[in-house]
Short mmCIF file of C-alpha atoms in Angstrom, two decimals:
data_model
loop_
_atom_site.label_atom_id
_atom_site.label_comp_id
_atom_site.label_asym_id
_atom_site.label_seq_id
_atom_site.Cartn_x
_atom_site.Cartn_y
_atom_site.Cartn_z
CA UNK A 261 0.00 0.00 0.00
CA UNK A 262 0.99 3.38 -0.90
CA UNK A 263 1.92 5.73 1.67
CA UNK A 264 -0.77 8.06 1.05
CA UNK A 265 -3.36 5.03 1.38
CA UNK A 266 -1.64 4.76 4.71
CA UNK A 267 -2.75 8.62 5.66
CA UNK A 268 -6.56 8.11 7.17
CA UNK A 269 -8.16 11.59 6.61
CA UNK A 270 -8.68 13.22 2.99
CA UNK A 271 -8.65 16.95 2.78
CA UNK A 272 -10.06 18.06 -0.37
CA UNK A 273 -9.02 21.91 -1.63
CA UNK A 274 -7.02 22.47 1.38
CA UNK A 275 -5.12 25.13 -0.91
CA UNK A 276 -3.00 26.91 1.74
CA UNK A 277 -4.56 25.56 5.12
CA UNK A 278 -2.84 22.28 4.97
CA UNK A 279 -3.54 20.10 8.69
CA UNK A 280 -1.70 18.06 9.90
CA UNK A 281 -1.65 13.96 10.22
CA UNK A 282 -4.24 14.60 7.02
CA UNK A 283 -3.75 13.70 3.29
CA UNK A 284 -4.04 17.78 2.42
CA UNK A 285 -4.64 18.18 -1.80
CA UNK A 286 -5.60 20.95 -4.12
CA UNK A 287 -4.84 21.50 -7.97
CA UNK A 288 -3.17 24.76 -7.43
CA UNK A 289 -0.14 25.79 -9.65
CA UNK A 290 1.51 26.63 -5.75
CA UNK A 291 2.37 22.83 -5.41
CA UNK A 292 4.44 22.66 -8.76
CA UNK A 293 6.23 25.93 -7.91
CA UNK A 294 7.13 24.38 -4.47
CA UNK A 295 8.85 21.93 -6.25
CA UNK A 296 11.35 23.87 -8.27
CA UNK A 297 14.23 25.44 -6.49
CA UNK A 298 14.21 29.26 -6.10
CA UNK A 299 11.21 29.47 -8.60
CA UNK A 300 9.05 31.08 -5.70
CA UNK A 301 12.07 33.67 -4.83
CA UNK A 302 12.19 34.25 -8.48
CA UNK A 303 8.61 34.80 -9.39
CA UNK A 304 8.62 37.43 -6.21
CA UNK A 305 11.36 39.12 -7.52
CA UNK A 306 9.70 39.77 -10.73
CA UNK A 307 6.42 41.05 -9.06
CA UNK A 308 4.41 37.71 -9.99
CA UNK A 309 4.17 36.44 -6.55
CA UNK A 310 2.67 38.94 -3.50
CA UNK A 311 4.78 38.76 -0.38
CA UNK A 312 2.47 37.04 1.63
CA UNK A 313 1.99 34.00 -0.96
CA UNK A 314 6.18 34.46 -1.07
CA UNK A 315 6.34 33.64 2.69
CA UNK A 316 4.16 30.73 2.70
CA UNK A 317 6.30 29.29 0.17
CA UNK A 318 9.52 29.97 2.45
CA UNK A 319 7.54 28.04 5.42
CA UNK A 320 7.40 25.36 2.84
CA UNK A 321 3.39 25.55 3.14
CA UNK A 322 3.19 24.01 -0.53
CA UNK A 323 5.18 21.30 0.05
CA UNK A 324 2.54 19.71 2.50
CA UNK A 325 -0.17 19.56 -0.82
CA UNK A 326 -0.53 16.75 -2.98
CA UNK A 327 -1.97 17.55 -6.43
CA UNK A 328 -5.46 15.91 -6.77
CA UNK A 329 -7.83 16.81 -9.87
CA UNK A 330 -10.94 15.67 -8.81
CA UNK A 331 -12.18 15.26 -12.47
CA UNK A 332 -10.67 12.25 -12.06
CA UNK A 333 -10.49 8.85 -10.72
CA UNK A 334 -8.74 9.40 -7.42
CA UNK A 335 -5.56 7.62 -7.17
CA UNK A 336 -6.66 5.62 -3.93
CA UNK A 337 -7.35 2.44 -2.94
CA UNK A 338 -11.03 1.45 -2.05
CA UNK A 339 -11.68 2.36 1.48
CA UNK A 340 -8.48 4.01 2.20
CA UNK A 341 -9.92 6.91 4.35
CA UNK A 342 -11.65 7.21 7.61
CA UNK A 343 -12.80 10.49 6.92
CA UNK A 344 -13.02 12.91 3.99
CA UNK A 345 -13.31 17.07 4.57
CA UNK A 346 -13.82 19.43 1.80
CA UNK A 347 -14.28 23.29 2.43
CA UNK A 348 -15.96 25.69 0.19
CA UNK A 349 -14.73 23.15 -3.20
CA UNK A 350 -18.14 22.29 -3.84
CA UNK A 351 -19.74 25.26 -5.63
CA UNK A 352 -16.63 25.33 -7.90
CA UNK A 353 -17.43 22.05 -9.45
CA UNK A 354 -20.12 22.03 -12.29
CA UNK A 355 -23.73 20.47 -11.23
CA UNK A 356 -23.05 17.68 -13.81
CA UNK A 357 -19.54 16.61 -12.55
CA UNK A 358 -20.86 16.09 -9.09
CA UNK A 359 -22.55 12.41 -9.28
CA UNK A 360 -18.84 11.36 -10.20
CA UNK A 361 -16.79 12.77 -7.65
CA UNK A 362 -19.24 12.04 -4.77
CA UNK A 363 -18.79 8.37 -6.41
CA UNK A 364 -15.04 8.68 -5.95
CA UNK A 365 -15.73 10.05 -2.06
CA UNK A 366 -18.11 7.46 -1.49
CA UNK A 367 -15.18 4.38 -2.93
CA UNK A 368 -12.09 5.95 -1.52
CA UNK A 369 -14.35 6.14 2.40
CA UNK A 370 -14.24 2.97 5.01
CA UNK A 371 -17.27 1.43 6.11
CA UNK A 372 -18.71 4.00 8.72
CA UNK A 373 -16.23 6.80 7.66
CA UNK A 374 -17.54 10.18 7.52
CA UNK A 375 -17.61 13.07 4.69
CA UNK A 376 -17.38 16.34 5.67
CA UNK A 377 -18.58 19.64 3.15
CA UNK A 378 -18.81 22.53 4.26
CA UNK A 379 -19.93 25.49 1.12
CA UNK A 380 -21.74 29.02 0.72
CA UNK A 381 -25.08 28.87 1.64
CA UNK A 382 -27.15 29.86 -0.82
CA UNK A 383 -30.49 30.38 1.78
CA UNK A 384 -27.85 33.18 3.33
CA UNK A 385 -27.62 34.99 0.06
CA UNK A 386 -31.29 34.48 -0.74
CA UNK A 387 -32.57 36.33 2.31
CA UNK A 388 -30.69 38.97 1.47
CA UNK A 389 -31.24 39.77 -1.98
CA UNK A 390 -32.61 43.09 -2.85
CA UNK A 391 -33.72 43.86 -6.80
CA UNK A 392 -32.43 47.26 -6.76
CA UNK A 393 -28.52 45.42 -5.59
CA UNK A 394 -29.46 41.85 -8.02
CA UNK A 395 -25.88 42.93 -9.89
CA UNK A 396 -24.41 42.72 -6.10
CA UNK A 397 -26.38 39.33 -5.94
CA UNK A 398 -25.11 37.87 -8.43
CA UNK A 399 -21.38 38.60 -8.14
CA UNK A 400 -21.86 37.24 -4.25
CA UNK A 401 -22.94 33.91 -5.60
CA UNK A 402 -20.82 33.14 -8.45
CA UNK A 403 -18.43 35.25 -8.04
CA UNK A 404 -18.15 36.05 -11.84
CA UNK A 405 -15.20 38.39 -11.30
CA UNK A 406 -12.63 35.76 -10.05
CA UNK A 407 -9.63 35.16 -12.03
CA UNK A 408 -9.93 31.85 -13.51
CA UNK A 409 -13.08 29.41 -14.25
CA UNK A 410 -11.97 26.94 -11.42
CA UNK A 411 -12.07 30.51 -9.26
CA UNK A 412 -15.73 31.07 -10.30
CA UNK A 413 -19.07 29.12 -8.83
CA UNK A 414 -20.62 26.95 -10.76
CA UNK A 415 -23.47 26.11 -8.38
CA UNK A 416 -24.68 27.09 -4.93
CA UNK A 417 -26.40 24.74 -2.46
CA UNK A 418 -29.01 24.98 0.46
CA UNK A 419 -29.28 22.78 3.49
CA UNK A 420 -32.16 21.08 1.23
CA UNK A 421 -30.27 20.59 -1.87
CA UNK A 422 -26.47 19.53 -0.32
CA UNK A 423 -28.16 16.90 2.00
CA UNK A 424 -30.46 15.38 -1.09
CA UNK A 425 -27.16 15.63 -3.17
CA UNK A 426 -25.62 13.34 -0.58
CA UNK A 427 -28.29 10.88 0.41
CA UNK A 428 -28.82 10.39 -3.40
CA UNK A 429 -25.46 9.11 -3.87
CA UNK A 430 -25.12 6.96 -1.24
CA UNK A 431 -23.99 8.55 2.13
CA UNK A 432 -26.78 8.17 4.84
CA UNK A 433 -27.08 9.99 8.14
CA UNK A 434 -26.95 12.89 6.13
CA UNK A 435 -27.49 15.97 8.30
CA UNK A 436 -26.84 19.31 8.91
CA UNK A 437 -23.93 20.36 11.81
CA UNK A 438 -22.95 23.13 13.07
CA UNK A 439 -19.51 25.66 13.10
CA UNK A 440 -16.87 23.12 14.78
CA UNK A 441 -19.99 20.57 16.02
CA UNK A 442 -19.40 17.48 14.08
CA UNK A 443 -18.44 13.59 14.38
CA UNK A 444 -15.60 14.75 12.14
CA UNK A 445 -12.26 14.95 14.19
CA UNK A 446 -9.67 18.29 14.21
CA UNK A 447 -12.72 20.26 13.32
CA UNK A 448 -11.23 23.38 15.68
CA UNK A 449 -8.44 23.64 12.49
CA UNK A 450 -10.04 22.38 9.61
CA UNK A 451 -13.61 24.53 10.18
CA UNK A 452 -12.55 28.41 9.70
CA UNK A 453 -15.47 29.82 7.40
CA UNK A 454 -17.98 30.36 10.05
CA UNK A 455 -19.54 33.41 7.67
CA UNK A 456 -22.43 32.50 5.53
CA UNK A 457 -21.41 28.77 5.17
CA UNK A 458 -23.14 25.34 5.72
CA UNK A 459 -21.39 22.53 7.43
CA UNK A 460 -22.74 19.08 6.39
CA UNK A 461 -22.05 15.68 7.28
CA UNK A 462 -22.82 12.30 5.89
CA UNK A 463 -21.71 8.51 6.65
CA UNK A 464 -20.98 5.65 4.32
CA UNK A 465 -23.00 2.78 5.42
CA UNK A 466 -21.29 -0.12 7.32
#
């Protein structure tokens, strides 16, 4: 086995808040530049890299994340993880690539092991909305101005449509938890959206 199918805890878009004794992945281009000596330094140098991004590449932040595109099959054995925890990923997926990744979630989880999503929720931004601010609307939920398609939201969830989501693709006890409340563990350093988000939970079956 693999050491990463030794590691019992997935983190899914953990982008720059890798934990620790967790698998922590993300697609950004951070994890290739962490890889090539001086690139960071160099990249600073020539303006293309703020200072802040520079110094969590000189804490070797980057180095903790393994790439994971999760358009794709993941490269891990069935039932490798105890527990899988993805913040704010979900709405940057399209609707239509969902069934498959939740597939991959559901294959890579133990018996009993626990998912973990916590995204935007869209009943926050609903209560809110206004017609004379619907361009303000609009640019809160999908964030059309983000560099980057895989920046942007594709889709926004409510308590009623992430726990449906879920159920319908196998996870049961699907419920919703709340800030830091959870049967998923190290949730005082992996939870730290409190603002506008839903935490959800769900079990594959033993």
């Amino acid at each position: 086995m693999s050491k990463s199918c030794q590691t019992r805890k997935l983190h899914i878009g953990c982008f720059d808040c890798p934990i620790d004794g967790w698998l922590n992945t993300d697609i950004t281009p951070h994890i290739r530049i962490s890889q090539i000596p001086f690139l960071a330094a160099v990249l600073f140098r020539l303006g293309k890299m703020d200072a802040k991004r520079f110094n969590q590449h000189r804490s070797g932040i980057f180095k903790k994340v393994h790439y994971l595109d999760l358009m794709k099959p993941f490269p891990y054995e069935t039932g490798s993880f105890n527990c899988v925890f993805s913040s704010h990923v979900f709405e940057h997926i399209p609707h239509g690539r969902m069934p498959g990744l939740l597939r991959e979630v559901f294959r890579v989880l133990s018996p009993g092991g626990v998912m973990r999503v916590s995204v935007p929720d869209l009943s926050f931004f609903v209560k809110h909305y206004t017609p004379e601010l619907a361009d303000v609307f609009v640019e809160g939920v999908f964030e059309i101005s983000q560099a980057g398609n895989k920046n942007r939201h594709h889709w926004m969830y409510s308590e009623h449509t992430l726990i449906e989501l879920l159920s319908r693709n196998g996870f049961v006890n699907v419920r919703r938890c709340d800030f830091r409340q959870g049967s998923c563990p190290d949730l005082d350093k992996l939870d730290n959206r409190p603002e506008h988000s839903l935490f959800v939970e769900g079990s594959k079956p033993l």
